[in-house]
PDB file of C-alpha atoms in Angstrom:
ATOM      1  CA  UNK A 819     160.899  10.911 319.735  1.00  0.00           C
ATOM      2  CA  UNK A 820     159.265  12.064 323.166  1.00  0.00           C
ATOM      3  CA  UNK A 821     155.930  14.473 321.771  1.00  0.00           C
ATOM      4  CA  UNK A 822     156.303  18.274 323.355  1.00  0.00           C
ATOM      5  CA  UNK A 823     155.032  18.269 326.793  1.00  0.00           C
ATOM      6  CA  UNK A 824     152.794  21.946 324.869  1.00  0.00           C
ATOM      7  CA  UNK A 825     151.345  18.694 322.169  1.00  0.00           C
ATOM      8  CA  UNK A 826     149.863  16.130 324.808  1.00  0.00           C
ATOM      9  CA  UNK A 827     148.424  18.801 326.473  1.00  0.00           C
ATOM     10  CA  UNK A 828     146.396  19.427 322.862  1.00  0.00           C
ATOM     11  CA  UNK A 829     144.888  15.669 322.542  1.00  0.00           C
ATOM     12  CA  UNK A 830     144.312  14.931 326.012  1.00  0.00           C
ATOM     13  CA  UNK A 831     141.780  11.797 324.768  1.00  0.00           C
ATOM     14  CA  UNK A 832     144.100   8.464 324.266  1.00  0.00           C
ATOM     15  CA  UNK A 833     142.549   8.286 320.858  1.00  0.00           C
ATOM     16  CA  UNK A 834     143.430  11.527 320.621  1.00  0.00           C
ATOM     17  CA  UNK A 835     147.472  10.908 320.831  1.00  0.00           C
ATOM     18  CA  UNK A 836     147.384   8.355 319.292  1.00  0.00           C
ATOM     19  CA  UNK A 837     145.878   9.296 315.558  1.00  0.00           C
ATOM     20  CA  UNK A 838     149.302  11.948 316.221  1.00  0.00           C
ATOM     21  CA  UNK A 839     151.640   9.851 317.235  1.00  0.00           C
ATOM     22  CA  UNK A 840     150.572   7.441 314.419  1.00  0.00           C
ATOM     23  CA  UNK A 841     150.554  10.250 310.989  1.00  0.00           C
ATOM     24  CA  UNK A 842     147.720   8.236 310.300  1.00  0.00           C
ATOM     25  CA  UNK A 843     144.589  11.159 308.597  1.00  0.00           C
ATOM     26  CA  UNK A 844     142.435   9.324 308.563  1.00  0.00           C
ATOM     27  CA  UNK A 845     142.512   8.317 312.254  1.00  0.00           C
ATOM     28  CA  UNK A 846     143.578  12.093 313.268  1.00  0.00           C
ATOM     29  CA  UNK A 847     139.827  13.222 311.554  1.00  0.00           C
ATOM     30  CA  UNK A 848     138.331  10.513 313.189  1.00  0.00           C
ATOM     31  CA  UNK A 849     139.360  11.222 316.310  1.00  0.00           C
ATOM     32  CA  UNK A 850     140.695  14.311 317.153  1.00  0.00           C
ATOM     33  CA  UNK A 851     138.876  17.232 318.004  1.00  0.00           C
ATOM     34  CA  UNK A 852     139.366  20.636 316.457  1.00  0.00           C
ATOM     35  CA  UNK A 853     139.790  22.995 319.660  1.00  0.00           C
ATOM     36  CA  UNK A 854     143.030  20.103 320.145  1.00  0.00           C
ATOM     37  CA  UNK A 855     144.112  20.028 317.093  1.00  0.00           C
ATOM     38  CA  UNK A 856     143.949  23.669 316.143  1.00  0.00           C
ATOM     39  CA  UNK A 857     146.234  24.047 319.740  1.00  0.00           C
ATOM     40  CA  UNK A 858     148.514  21.696 318.787  1.00  0.00           C
ATOM     41  CA  UNK A 859     149.127  22.496 315.358  1.00  0.00           C
ATOM     42  CA  UNK A 860     150.194  26.417 317.058  1.00  0.00           C
ATOM     43  CA  UNK A 861     152.295  24.724 319.302  1.00  0.00           C
ATOM     44  CA  UNK A 862     153.916  23.524 316.514  1.00  0.00           C
ATOM     45  CA  UNK A 863     154.086  27.282 315.050  1.00  0.00           C
ATOM     46  CA  UNK A 864     155.584  28.546 318.243  1.00  0.00           C
ATOM     47  CA  UNK A 865     158.492  26.386 318.304  1.00  0.00           C
ATOM     48  CA  UNK A 866     160.060  27.744 315.183  1.00  0.00           C
ATOM     49  CA  UNK A 867     161.491  24.010 314.326  1.00  0.00           C
ATOM     50  CA  UNK A 868     161.022  24.696 310.297  1.00  0.00           C
ATOM     51  CA  UNK A 869     162.714  21.553 309.444  1.00  0.00           C
ATOM     52  CA  UNK A 870     161.382  18.901 312.579  1.00  0.00           C
ATOM     53  CA  UNK A 871     160.952  15.660 310.986  1.00  0.00           C
ATOM     54  CA  UNK A 872     157.732  13.977 313.630  1.00  0.00           C
ATOM     55  CA  UNK A 873     156.200  17.784 313.985  1.00  0.00           C
ATOM     56  CA  UNK A 874     155.551  18.472 309.742  1.00  0.00           C
ATOM     57  CA  UNK A 875     154.225  15.331 309.411  1.00  0.00           C
ATOM     58  CA  UNK A 876     152.384  16.556 312.390  1.00  0.00           C
ATOM     59  CA  UNK A 877     151.430  18.967 311.252  1.00  0.00           C
ATOM     60  CA  UNK A 878     150.561  17.449 307.987  1.00  0.00           C
ATOM     61  CA  UNK A 879     148.395  14.901 309.297  1.00  0.00           C
ATOM     62  CA  UNK A 880     146.406  17.643 311.946  1.00  0.00           C
ATOM     63  CA  UNK A 881     146.062  19.992 308.834  1.00  0.00           C
ATOM     64  CA  UNK A 882     143.807  17.632 307.363  1.00  0.00           C
ATOM     65  CA  UNK A 883     141.249  17.947 311.058  1.00  0.00           C
ATOM     66  CA  UNK A 884     140.994  21.847 310.978  1.00  0.00           C
ATOM     67  CA  UNK A 885     140.161  23.310 307.766  1.00  0.00           C
ATOM     68  CA  UNK A 886     136.238  22.857 308.239  1.00  0.00           C
ATOM     69  CA  UNK A 887     136.242  24.859 311.222  1.00  0.00           C
ATOM     70  CA  UNK A 888     138.759  27.340 310.758  1.00  0.00           C
ATOM     71  CA  UNK A 889     135.036  29.208 310.365  1.00  0.00           C
ATOM     72  CA  UNK A 890     134.178  28.892 313.956  1.00  0.00           C
ATOM     73  CA  UNK A 891     134.941  31.398 316.373  1.00  0.00           C
ATOM     74  CA  UNK A 892     136.250  29.400 319.134  1.00  0.00           C
ATOM     75  CA  UNK A 893     139.040  26.993 316.729  1.00  0.00           C
ATOM     76  CA  UNK A 894     140.957  30.959 316.442  1.00  0.00           C
ATOM     77  CA  UNK A 895     139.228  33.702 318.861  1.00  0.00           C
ATOM     78  CA  UNK A 896     141.928  35.668 319.671  1.00  0.00           C
ATOM     79  CA  UNK A 897     145.883  36.659 317.923  1.00  0.00           C
ATOM     80  CA  UNK A 898     146.916  34.185 320.156  1.00  0.00           C
ATOM     81  CA  UNK A 899     145.423  31.306 317.794  1.00  0.00           C
ATOM     82  CA  UNK A 900     145.534  33.300 314.086  1.00  0.00           C
ATOM     83  CA  UNK A 901     149.564  33.602 315.090  1.00  0.00           C
ATOM     84  CA  UNK A 902     150.049  30.163 315.576  1.00  0.00           C
ATOM     85  CA  UNK A 903     147.818  28.661 313.253  1.00  0.00           C
ATOM     86  CA  UNK A 904     149.239  30.896 310.346  1.00  0.00           C
ATOM     87  CA  UNK A 905     152.798  30.406 311.910  1.00  0.00           C
ATOM     88  CA  UNK A 906     152.339  26.182 310.952  1.00  0.00           C
ATOM     89  CA  UNK A 907     151.253  26.649 307.916  1.00  0.00           C
ATOM     90  CA  UNK A 908     154.637  28.530 307.016  1.00  0.00           C
ATOM     91  CA  UNK A 909     156.900  26.443 308.842  1.00  0.00           C
ATOM     92  CA  UNK A 910     155.930  23.533 307.058  1.00  0.00           C
ATOM     93  CA  UNK A 911     155.010  24.895 303.648  1.00  0.00           C
ATOM     94  CA  UNK A 912     151.163  23.524 303.902  1.00  0.00           C
ATOM     95  CA  UNK A 913     149.054  23.413 301.338  1.00  0.00           C
ATOM     96  CA  UNK A 914     146.028  21.477 302.705  1.00  0.00           C
ATOM     97  CA  UNK A 915     143.461  24.327 303.691  1.00  0.00           C
ATOM     98  CA  UNK A 916     145.424  27.051 302.842  1.00  0.00           C
ATOM     99  CA  UNK A 917     142.070  28.517 301.609  1.00  0.00           C
ATOM    100  CA  UNK A 918     140.451  27.830 304.610  1.00  0.00           C
ATOM    101  CA  UNK A 919     142.730  29.582 306.668  1.00  0.00           C
ATOM    102  CA  UNK A 920     142.979  32.590 304.524  1.00  0.00           C
ATOM    103  CA  UNK A 921     139.145  33.175 304.736  1.00  0.00           C
ATOM    104  CA  UNK A 922     139.334  32.281 308.576  1.00  0.00           C
ATOM    105  CA  UNK A 923     142.201  35.333 308.890  1.00  0.00           C
ATOM    106  CA  UNK A 924     140.543  37.474 306.321  1.00  0.00           C
ATOM    107  CA  UNK A 925     137.258  37.963 308.408  1.00  0.00           C
ATOM    108  CA  UNK A 926     138.895  38.974 312.229  1.00  0.00           C
ATOM    109  CA  UNK A 927     141.984  41.427 310.231  1.00  0.00           C
ATOM    110  CA  UNK A 928     139.861  44.222 311.452  1.00  0.00           C
ATOM    111  CA  UNK A 929     140.130  42.723 315.105  1.00  0.00           C
ATOM    112  CA  UNK A 930     144.018  42.072 314.422  1.00  0.00           C
ATOM    113  CA  UNK A 931     146.875  44.212 315.763  1.00  0.00           C
ATOM    114  CA  UNK A 932     149.415  45.513 313.914  1.00  0.00           C
ATOM    115  CA  UNK A 933     152.373  42.998 315.918  1.00  0.00           C
ATOM    116  CA  UNK A 934     149.638  40.351 314.825  1.00  0.00           C
ATOM    117  CA  UNK A 935     150.219  41.093 311.931  1.00  0.00           C
ATOM    118  CA  UNK A 936     154.480  41.849 311.971  1.00  0.00           C
ATOM    119  CA  UNK A 937     154.574  38.479 313.505  1.00  0.00           C
ATOM    120  CA  UNK A 938     153.130  36.045 310.949  1.00  0.00           C
ATOM    121  CA  UNK A 939     154.128  38.614 307.959  1.00  0.00           C
ATOM    122  CA  UNK A 940     157.273  38.092 308.711  1.00  0.00           C
ATOM    123  CA  UNK A 941     156.288  33.722 309.620  1.00  0.00           C
ATOM    124  CA  UNK A 942     154.973  33.855 306.228  1.00  0.00           C
ATOM    125  CA  UNK A 943     158.415  34.941 304.219  1.00  0.00           C
ATOM    126  CA  UNK A 944     158.943  30.467 304.486  1.00  0.00           C
ATOM    127  CA  UNK A 945     155.864  29.892 302.916  1.00  0.00           C
ATOM    128  CA  UNK A 946     156.165  29.370 299.823  1.00  0.00           C
ATOM    129  CA  UNK A 947     152.560  28.287 298.703  1.00  0.00           C
ATOM    130  CA  UNK A 948     151.801  31.769 300.885  1.00  0.00           C
ATOM    131  CA  UNK A 949     148.336  33.024 299.600  1.00  0.00           C
ATOM    132  CA  UNK A 950     149.013  35.971 298.042  1.00  0.00           C
ATOM    133  CA  UNK A 951     145.657  37.289 299.233  1.00  0.00           C
ATOM    134  CA  UNK A 952     146.712  36.676 302.602  1.00  0.00           C
ATOM    135  CA  UNK A 953     149.717  38.260 302.447  1.00  0.00           C
ATOM    136  CA  UNK A 954     148.707  41.491 301.130  1.00  0.00           C
ATOM    137  CA  UNK A 955     145.364  41.526 303.114  1.00  0.00           C
ATOM    138  CA  UNK A 956     148.352  41.610 307.011  1.00  0.00           C
ATOM    139  CA  UNK A 957     149.711  44.407 304.867  1.00  0.00           C
ATOM    140  CA  UNK A 958     146.833  46.343 304.317  1.00  0.00           C
ATOM    141  CA  UNK A 959     146.253  46.358 308.278  1.00  0.00           C
ATOM    142  CA  UNK A 960     149.503  47.517 308.785  1.00  0.00           C
ATOM    143  CA  UNK A 961     149.570  50.046 306.562  1.00  0.00           C
ATOM    144  CA  UNK A 962     145.933  51.527 308.250  1.00  0.00           C
ATOM    145  CA  UNK A 963     147.715  51.092 311.667  1.00  0.00           C
ATOM    146  CA  UNK A 964     151.195  52.943 310.130  1.00  0.00           C
ATOM    147  CA  UNK A 965     149.027  56.183 308.550  1.00  0.00           C
ATOM    148  CA  UNK A 966     147.368  56.554 311.985  1.00  0.00           C
ATOM    149  CA  UNK A 967     146.925  59.190 312.963  1.00  0.00           C
ATOM    150  CA  UNK A 968     146.567  58.073 316.807  1.00  0.00           C
ATOM    151  CA  UNK A 969     150.353  56.411 316.820  1.00  0.00           C
ATOM    152  CA  UNK A 970     152.734  59.631 316.486  1.00  0.00           C
ATOM    153  CA  UNK A 971     151.803  60.457 319.885  1.00  0.00           C
ATOM    154  CA  UNK A 972     155.318  59.420 322.245  1.00  0.00           C
ATOM    155  CA  UNK A 973     156.213  56.029 321.299  1.00  0.00           C
ATOM    156  CA  UNK A 974     155.993  53.279 323.634  1.00  0.00           C
ATOM    157  CA  UNK A 975     157.712  49.994 323.843  1.00  0.00           C
ATOM    158  CA  UNK A 976     154.936  48.177 322.962  1.00  0.00           C
ATOM    159  CA  UNK A 977     155.139  50.843 319.489  1.00  0.00           C
ATOM    160  CA  UNK A 978     158.773  50.174 319.411  1.00  0.00           C
ATOM    161  CA  UNK A 979     158.725  46.659 318.791  1.00  0.00           C
ATOM    162  CA  UNK A 980     156.021  46.585 316.823  1.00  0.00           C
ATOM    163  CA  UNK A 981     157.390  49.529 314.113  1.00  0.00           C
ATOM    164  CA  UNK A 982     161.007  48.242 314.916  1.00  0.00           C
ATOM    165  CA  UNK A 983     159.686  44.867 314.033  1.00  0.00           C
ATOM    166  CA  UNK A 984     157.841  45.225 310.766  1.00  0.00           C
ATOM    167  CA  UNK A 985     161.005  47.211 309.992  1.00  0.00           C
ATOM    168  CA  UNK A 986     162.894  44.012 309.796  1.00  0.00           C
ATOM    169  CA  UNK A 987     160.422  41.611 308.115  1.00  0.00           C
ATOM    170  CA  UNK A 988     160.086  44.763 304.822  1.00  0.00           C
ATOM    171  CA  UNK A 989     163.468  44.120 304.606  1.00  0.00           C
ATOM    172  CA  UNK A 990     163.484  40.046 303.790  1.00  0.00           C
ATOM    173  CA  UNK A 991     160.218  40.047 301.834  1.00  0.00           C
ATOM    174  CA  UNK A 992     159.365  41.032 298.253  1.00  0.00           C
ATOM    175  CA  UNK A 993     155.585  42.359 297.547  1.00  0.00           C
ATOM    176  CA  UNK A 994     154.145  44.737 295.278  1.00  0.00           C
ATOM    177  CA  UNK A 995     153.444  47.142 297.284  1.00  0.00           C
ATOM    178  CA  UNK A 996     156.326  47.067 298.829  1.00  0.00           C
ATOM    179  CA  UNK A 997     158.072  50.668 298.611  1.00  0.00           C
ATOM    180  CA  UNK A 998     154.848  51.841 299.672  1.00  0.00           C
ATOM    181  CA  UNK A 999     154.892  50.284 303.207  1.00  0.00           C
ATOM    182  CA  UNK A1000     158.604  50.546 303.527  1.00  0.00           C
ATOM    183  CA  UNK A1001     158.291  54.525 302.956  1.00  0.00           C
ATOM    184  CA  UNK A1002     155.133  54.475 306.488  1.00  0.00           C
ATOM    185  CA  UNK A1003     157.269  53.150 308.218  1.00  0.00           C
ATOM    186  CA  UNK A1004     160.207  54.858 307.954  1.00  0.00           C
ATOM    187  CA  UNK A1005     158.032  57.867 308.173  1.00  0.00           C
ATOM    188  CA  UNK A1006     157.109  57.034 311.430  1.00  0.00           C
ATOM    189  CA  UNK A1007     160.944  55.847 312.373  1.00  0.00           C
ATOM    190  CA  UNK A1008     162.324  59.116 311.087  1.00  0.00           C
ATOM    191  CA  UNK A1009     163.123  61.797 314.030  1.00  0.00           C
ATOM    192  CA  UNK A1010     162.852  58.600 316.972  1.00  0.00           C
ATOM    193  CA  UNK A1011     165.675  56.633 316.022  1.00  0.00           C
ATOM    194  CA  UNK A1012     168.133  59.103 318.904  1.00  0.00           C
ATOM    195  CA  UNK A1013     165.069  57.716 321.177  1.00  0.00           C
ATOM    196  CA  UNK A1014     165.472  53.594 320.642  1.00  0.00           C
ATOM    197  CA  UNK A1015     168.584  51.913 321.788  1.00  0.00           C
ATOM    198  CA  UNK A1016     171.177  52.011 319.207  1.00  0.00           C
ATOM    199  CA  UNK A1017     171.455  47.927 319.504  1.00  0.00           C
ATOM    200  CA  UNK A1018     168.145  47.797 318.348  1.00  0.00           C
ATOM    201  CA  UNK A1019     169.000  50.465 316.203  1.00  0.00           C
ATOM    202  CA  UNK A1020     172.018  48.488 314.215  1.00  0.00           C
ATOM    203  CA  UNK A1021     170.354  44.935 314.269  1.00  0.00           C
ATOM    204  CA  UNK A1022     167.559  47.527 311.636  1.00  0.00           C
ATOM    205  CA  UNK A1023     171.202  48.193 309.970  1.00  0.00           C
ATOM    206  CA  UNK A1024     172.072  44.767 309.444  1.00  0.00           C
ATOM    207  CA  UNK A1025     168.269  44.321 307.894  1.00  0.00           C
ATOM    208  CA  UNK A1026     169.587  46.155 305.989  1.00  0.00           C
ATOM    209  CA  UNK A1027     172.788  45.060 304.587  1.00  0.00           C
ATOM    210  CA  UNK A1028     171.413  41.416 304.486  1.00  0.00           C
ATOM    211  CA  UNK A1029     168.947  41.906 302.044  1.00  0.00           C
ATOM    212  CA  UNK A1030     169.563  41.303 299.013  1.00  0.00           C
ATOM    213  CA  UNK A1031     167.469  43.339 296.652  1.00  0.00           C
ATOM    214  CA  UNK A1032     168.122  47.019 295.745  1.00  0.00           C
ATOM    215  CA  UNK A1033     166.212  49.569 298.965  1.00  0.00           C
ATOM    216  CA  UNK A1034     166.444  53.377 297.864  1.00  0.00           C
ATOM    217  CA  UNK A1035     167.269  55.183 300.446  1.00  0.00           C
ATOM    218  CA  UNK A1036     165.893  56.771 302.960  1.00  0.00           C
ATOM    219  CA  UNK A1037     166.326  59.258 305.406  1.00  0.00           C
ATOM    220  CA  UNK A1038     166.096  57.496 308.056  1.00  0.00           C
ATOM    221  CA  UNK A1039     169.345  55.083 306.762  1.00  0.00           C
ATOM    222  CA  UNK A1040     171.522  58.761 307.843  1.00  0.00           C
ATOM    223  CA  UNK A1041     169.508  58.612 311.166  1.00  0.00           C
ATOM    224  CA  UNK A1042     170.573  55.388 311.962  1.00  0.00           C
ATOM    225  CA  UNK A1043     173.841  54.935 310.559  1.00  0.00           C
ATOM    226  CA  UNK A1044     174.570  58.260 312.774  1.00  0.00           C
ATOM    227  CA  UNK A1045     172.663  56.012 316.410  1.00  0.00           C
ATOM    228  CA  UNK A1046     174.245  54.302 316.278  1.00  0.00           C
ATOM    229  CA  UNK A1047     178.377  55.322 315.834  1.00  0.00           C
ATOM    230  CA  UNK A1048     177.299  57.916 318.605  1.00  0.00           C
TER     231      UNK A1048
END
């Protein structure tokens, strides 16, 4: 097994690399610096290899290093780091430190973009032990953004990516606020479907068809079907 370069850069010291490669929790807690452990967990989260045995064990070991430091601004100071950490915990169903991660994300929730929150929600579909309060916080941030009158302006590429990403994420998740969230996303997409590339609309329709539970009728469905058939 060859250590990915993105992770080897995160643990620059010999002791750090040895602790990581030997998968020794006590050595990791003693020798790996929190900033490096966080960087490594982010790298693992973004690699999208949830079935990789060695990366899973690395993530489990590193999760014993970072929890007590997650409250520090320098450890998770950007949305990139928050997203990577949540992705890592989600991919490998980590439980150790989940409470501290939840508290850290909730503390920074006001600074997260709708794109950040949507990305994390999409990854958390795989996290069997996902903290309910973390899911609720991320959904609340997305709802606040969707209800912001400023997003009723011209559909920019970034806004298009965010809206469609949120829509497809919703088609894969279950939550008590699901219908409220779905209605809010649908309200923003209705009337804009004709401006979207047909291939992107088709990907949303596939997400609907792949959903295993019922989706209430919404005028958006008819608009999407018409856009694909045009």
